[in-house]
Tab-separated table of C-alpha atoms in Angstrom:
chain	number	residue	atom	x	y	z
A	1	MET	CA	4.581	30.392	-14.695
A	2	ILE	CA	0.989	28.975	-15.418
A	3	LEU	CA	-1.269	25.684	-14.671
A	4	ALA	CA	-1.691	23.366	-17.247
A	5	GLU	CA	-5.535	23.651	-18.924
A	6	THR	CA	-4.393	23.012	-22.456
A	7	ASP	CA	-2.962	19.718	-23.649
A	8	LYS	CA	-0.143	21.671	-24.987
A	9	GLN	CA	0.705	22.728	-21.802
A	10	LEU	CA	0.605	19.177	-20.723
A	11	GLN	CA	2.346	17.770	-22.492
A	12	GLU	CA	5.211	20.358	-22.459
A	13	ALA	CA	5.176	19.737	-18.846
A	14	MET	CA	5.598	16.061	-19.189
A	15	ASP	CA	7.925	16.918	-22.056
A	16	VAL	CA	10.406	18.327	-19.337
A	17	ARG	CA	9.885	15.542	-16.108
A	18	LYS	CA	11.312	13.513	-19.497
A	19	GLU	CA	14.111	14.921	-19.992
A	20	VAL	CA	14.870	15.705	-16.297
A	21	PHE	CA	13.822	12.709	-14.978
A	22	VAL	CA	13.871	9.876	-16.925
A	23	GLN	CA	17.052	11.127	-19.417
A	24	GLU	CA	19.828	13.040	-17.106
A	25	GLN	CA	18.452	10.768	-13.960
A	26	ASN	CA	17.547	7.763	-15.758
A	27	VAL	CA	14.232	7.506	-13.387
A	28	PRO	CA	12.447	4.297	-16.000
A	29	LEU	CA	9.815	6.012	-17.745
A	30	GLU	CA	6.985	3.846	-16.244
A	31	GLU	CA	8.118	5.230	-12.632
A	32	GLU	CA	8.033	8.604	-14.481
A	33	ILE	CA	3.962	8.979	-15.586
A	34	ASP	CA	2.309	7.066	-13.039
A	35	GLU	CA	-1.250	6.941	-11.838
A	36	PHE	CA	-1.678	10.021	-10.078
A	37	GLU	CA	-1.055	12.158	-13.316
A	38	ASN	CA	-5.136	12.122	-13.996
A	39	ILE	CA	-6.012	14.019	-10.644
A	40	SER	CA	-2.814	16.287	-10.096
A	41	ASP	CA	-2.415	19.373	-11.385
A	42	HIS	CA	0.610	19.965	-13.338
A	43	PHE	CA	2.184	23.261	-13.840
A	44	VAL	CA	4.976	24.844	-16.599
A	45	LEU	CA	7.628	27.648	-16.601
A	46	TYR	CA	8.335	29.225	-19.713
A	47	ASP	CA	11.379	31.262	-20.074
A	48	GLU	CA	10.597	33.584	-23.129
A	49	ASN	CA	7.662	30.667	-24.507
A	50	GLU	CA	9.870	28.193	-24.089
A	51	PRO	CA	9.311	25.090	-20.927
A	52	ALA	CA	12.130	25.356	-18.737
A	53	GLY	CA	10.402	23.925	-15.564
A	54	ALA	CA	7.470	21.571	-14.669
A	55	GLY	CA	6.169	20.524	-11.155
A	56	ARG	CA	2.610	18.600	-10.361
A	57	PHE	CA	-0.024	19.232	-6.821
A	58	ARG	CA	-2.293	17.006	-5.407
A	59	LEU	CA	-4.554	16.198	-2.412
A	60	LYS	CA	-3.585	13.669	-0.608
A	61	ASP	CA	-5.378	13.301	2.860
A	62	GLY	CA	-5.843	16.672	3.373
A	63	LEU	CA	-2.660	17.483	2.837
A	64	GLY	CA	-1.201	18.572	-0.611
A	65	LYS	CA	1.773	16.542	-2.490
A	66	VAL	CA	4.143	18.622	-3.776
A	67	GLU	CA	5.829	16.309	-6.400
A	68	ARG	CA	7.885	16.425	-9.842
A	69	ILE	CA	9.226	19.625	-9.272
A	70	CYS	CA	12.013	19.573	-11.810
A	71	VAL	CA	13.738	22.196	-14.164
A	72	LEU	CA	16.071	22.366	-17.457
A	73	ALA	CA	19.382	22.358	-17.167
A	74	LYS	CA	20.498	25.715	-19.181
A	75	ALA	CA	17.484	27.082	-16.456
A	76	ARG	CA	19.052	26.053	-13.500
A	77	GLY	CA	20.876	28.707	-11.473
A	78	LYS	CA	17.890	31.461	-12.172
A	79	GLY	CA	15.454	31.528	-9.655
A	80	ALA	CA	13.149	28.776	-11.538
A	81	GLY	CA	12.597	25.895	-8.482
A	82	LYS	CA	11.301	28.883	-6.111
A	83	ILE	CA	9.083	30.417	-8.915
A	84	ILE	CA	7.737	26.787	-9.112
A	85	MET	CA	7.729	26.209	-5.581
A	86	ASN	CA	5.407	29.811	-5.300
A	87	TYR	CA	3.553	29.306	-7.590
A	88	ILE	CA	2.067	25.936	-6.276
A	89	GLU	CA	2.051	26.573	-2.685
A	90	GLU	CA	-0.198	29.555	-3.784
A	91	HIS	CA	-2.125	26.934	-5.515
A	92	ALA	CA	-2.373	25.531	-2.669
A	93	ARG	CA	-3.256	28.422	0.019
A	94	SER	CA	-6.167	28.580	-2.961
A	95	LYS	CA	-7.436	25.310	-1.733
A	96	ASP	CA	-6.845	26.130	1.653
A	97	VAL	CA	-4.417	22.896	2.039
A	98	PRO	CA	-3.429	23.126	5.291
A	99	ALA	CA	-0.036	22.587	4.907
A	100	LEU	CA	2.338	20.915	1.881
A	101	ILE	CA	4.515	18.050	1.487
A	102	LEU	CA	7.644	16.644	-0.949
A	103	ASN	CA	9.476	13.590	-0.907
A	104	ALA	CA	12.981	16.051	-2.224
A	105	GLN	CA	16.273	13.860	-3.349
A	106	THR	CA	18.628	14.612	-0.843
A	107	HIS	CA	21.153	16.709	-3.096
A	108	ALA	CA	18.242	19.584	-3.299
A	109	ILE	CA	16.808	19.340	0.429
A	110	PRO	CA	18.951	22.677	1.263
A	111	PHE	CA	16.467	24.203	-1.339
A	112	TYR	CA	13.884	23.063	-0.119
A	113	GLU	CA	14.668	24.034	3.749
A	114	SER	CA	15.186	27.982	2.506
A	115	LEU	CA	11.431	27.744	1.067
A	116	GLY	CA	10.750	26.765	4.640
A	117	TYR	CA	10.732	23.043	4.602
A	118	LEU	CA	11.237	20.879	7.758
A	119	VAL	CA	12.821	17.266	6.667
A	120	THR	CA	10.018	14.343	8.396
A	121	SER	CA	11.735	11.858	7.895
A	122	ASP	CA	15.179	9.168	7.127
A	123	GLU	CA	16.708	8.621	4.126
A	124	PHE	CA	14.458	6.374	1.438
A	125	LEU	CA	15.038	5.428	-2.348
A	126	ASP	CA	12.619	6.425	-4.657
A	127	ALA	CA	13.476	5.493	-8.480
A	128	GLY	CA	17.321	4.420	-7.026
A	129	ILE	CA	17.633	7.876	-5.925
A	130	PRO	CA	18.166	8.965	-2.340
A	131	HIS	CA	15.278	10.646	-0.562
A	132	LYS	CA	13.467	12.350	2.341
A	133	SER	CA	10.179	13.165	3.317
A	134	MET	CA	9.733	17.239	3.959
A	135	LYS	CA	7.151	19.390	5.655
A	136	LYS	CA	5.795	22.939	5.171
A	137	ILE	CA	2.543	23.926	6.927
A	138	LEU	CA	1.544	26.658	5.284
A	139	LYS	CA	-1.703	27.432	7.944
């Protein structure tokens, strides 16, 4: 698990995101790649040197916004999502962020709840997929 620092690492994060969100979930590419890419920290999870997961973090209104958490199909069910989230939480703590917010696809809410996130909104659609906002206090 790394913070992407090279063009190659950033491209690997984008490739994972495109496979999961664009190819599997039919999110339009122009919605997946957005105006926040250049102000975000990008993360890549590797499985034996192959990219297997990705995520993104940025600051929003004094909080940490966790976005684009995804794991390739072949790496699911092995704890990859938890590794990504724990790494991003440590990154947020290193920046003295008081809380994290995210918009979870509704099927993923139990996963985020298991990590201490609480639902903070009613259901809404994002890219045609049902979501709810969630929050976790870090300090």
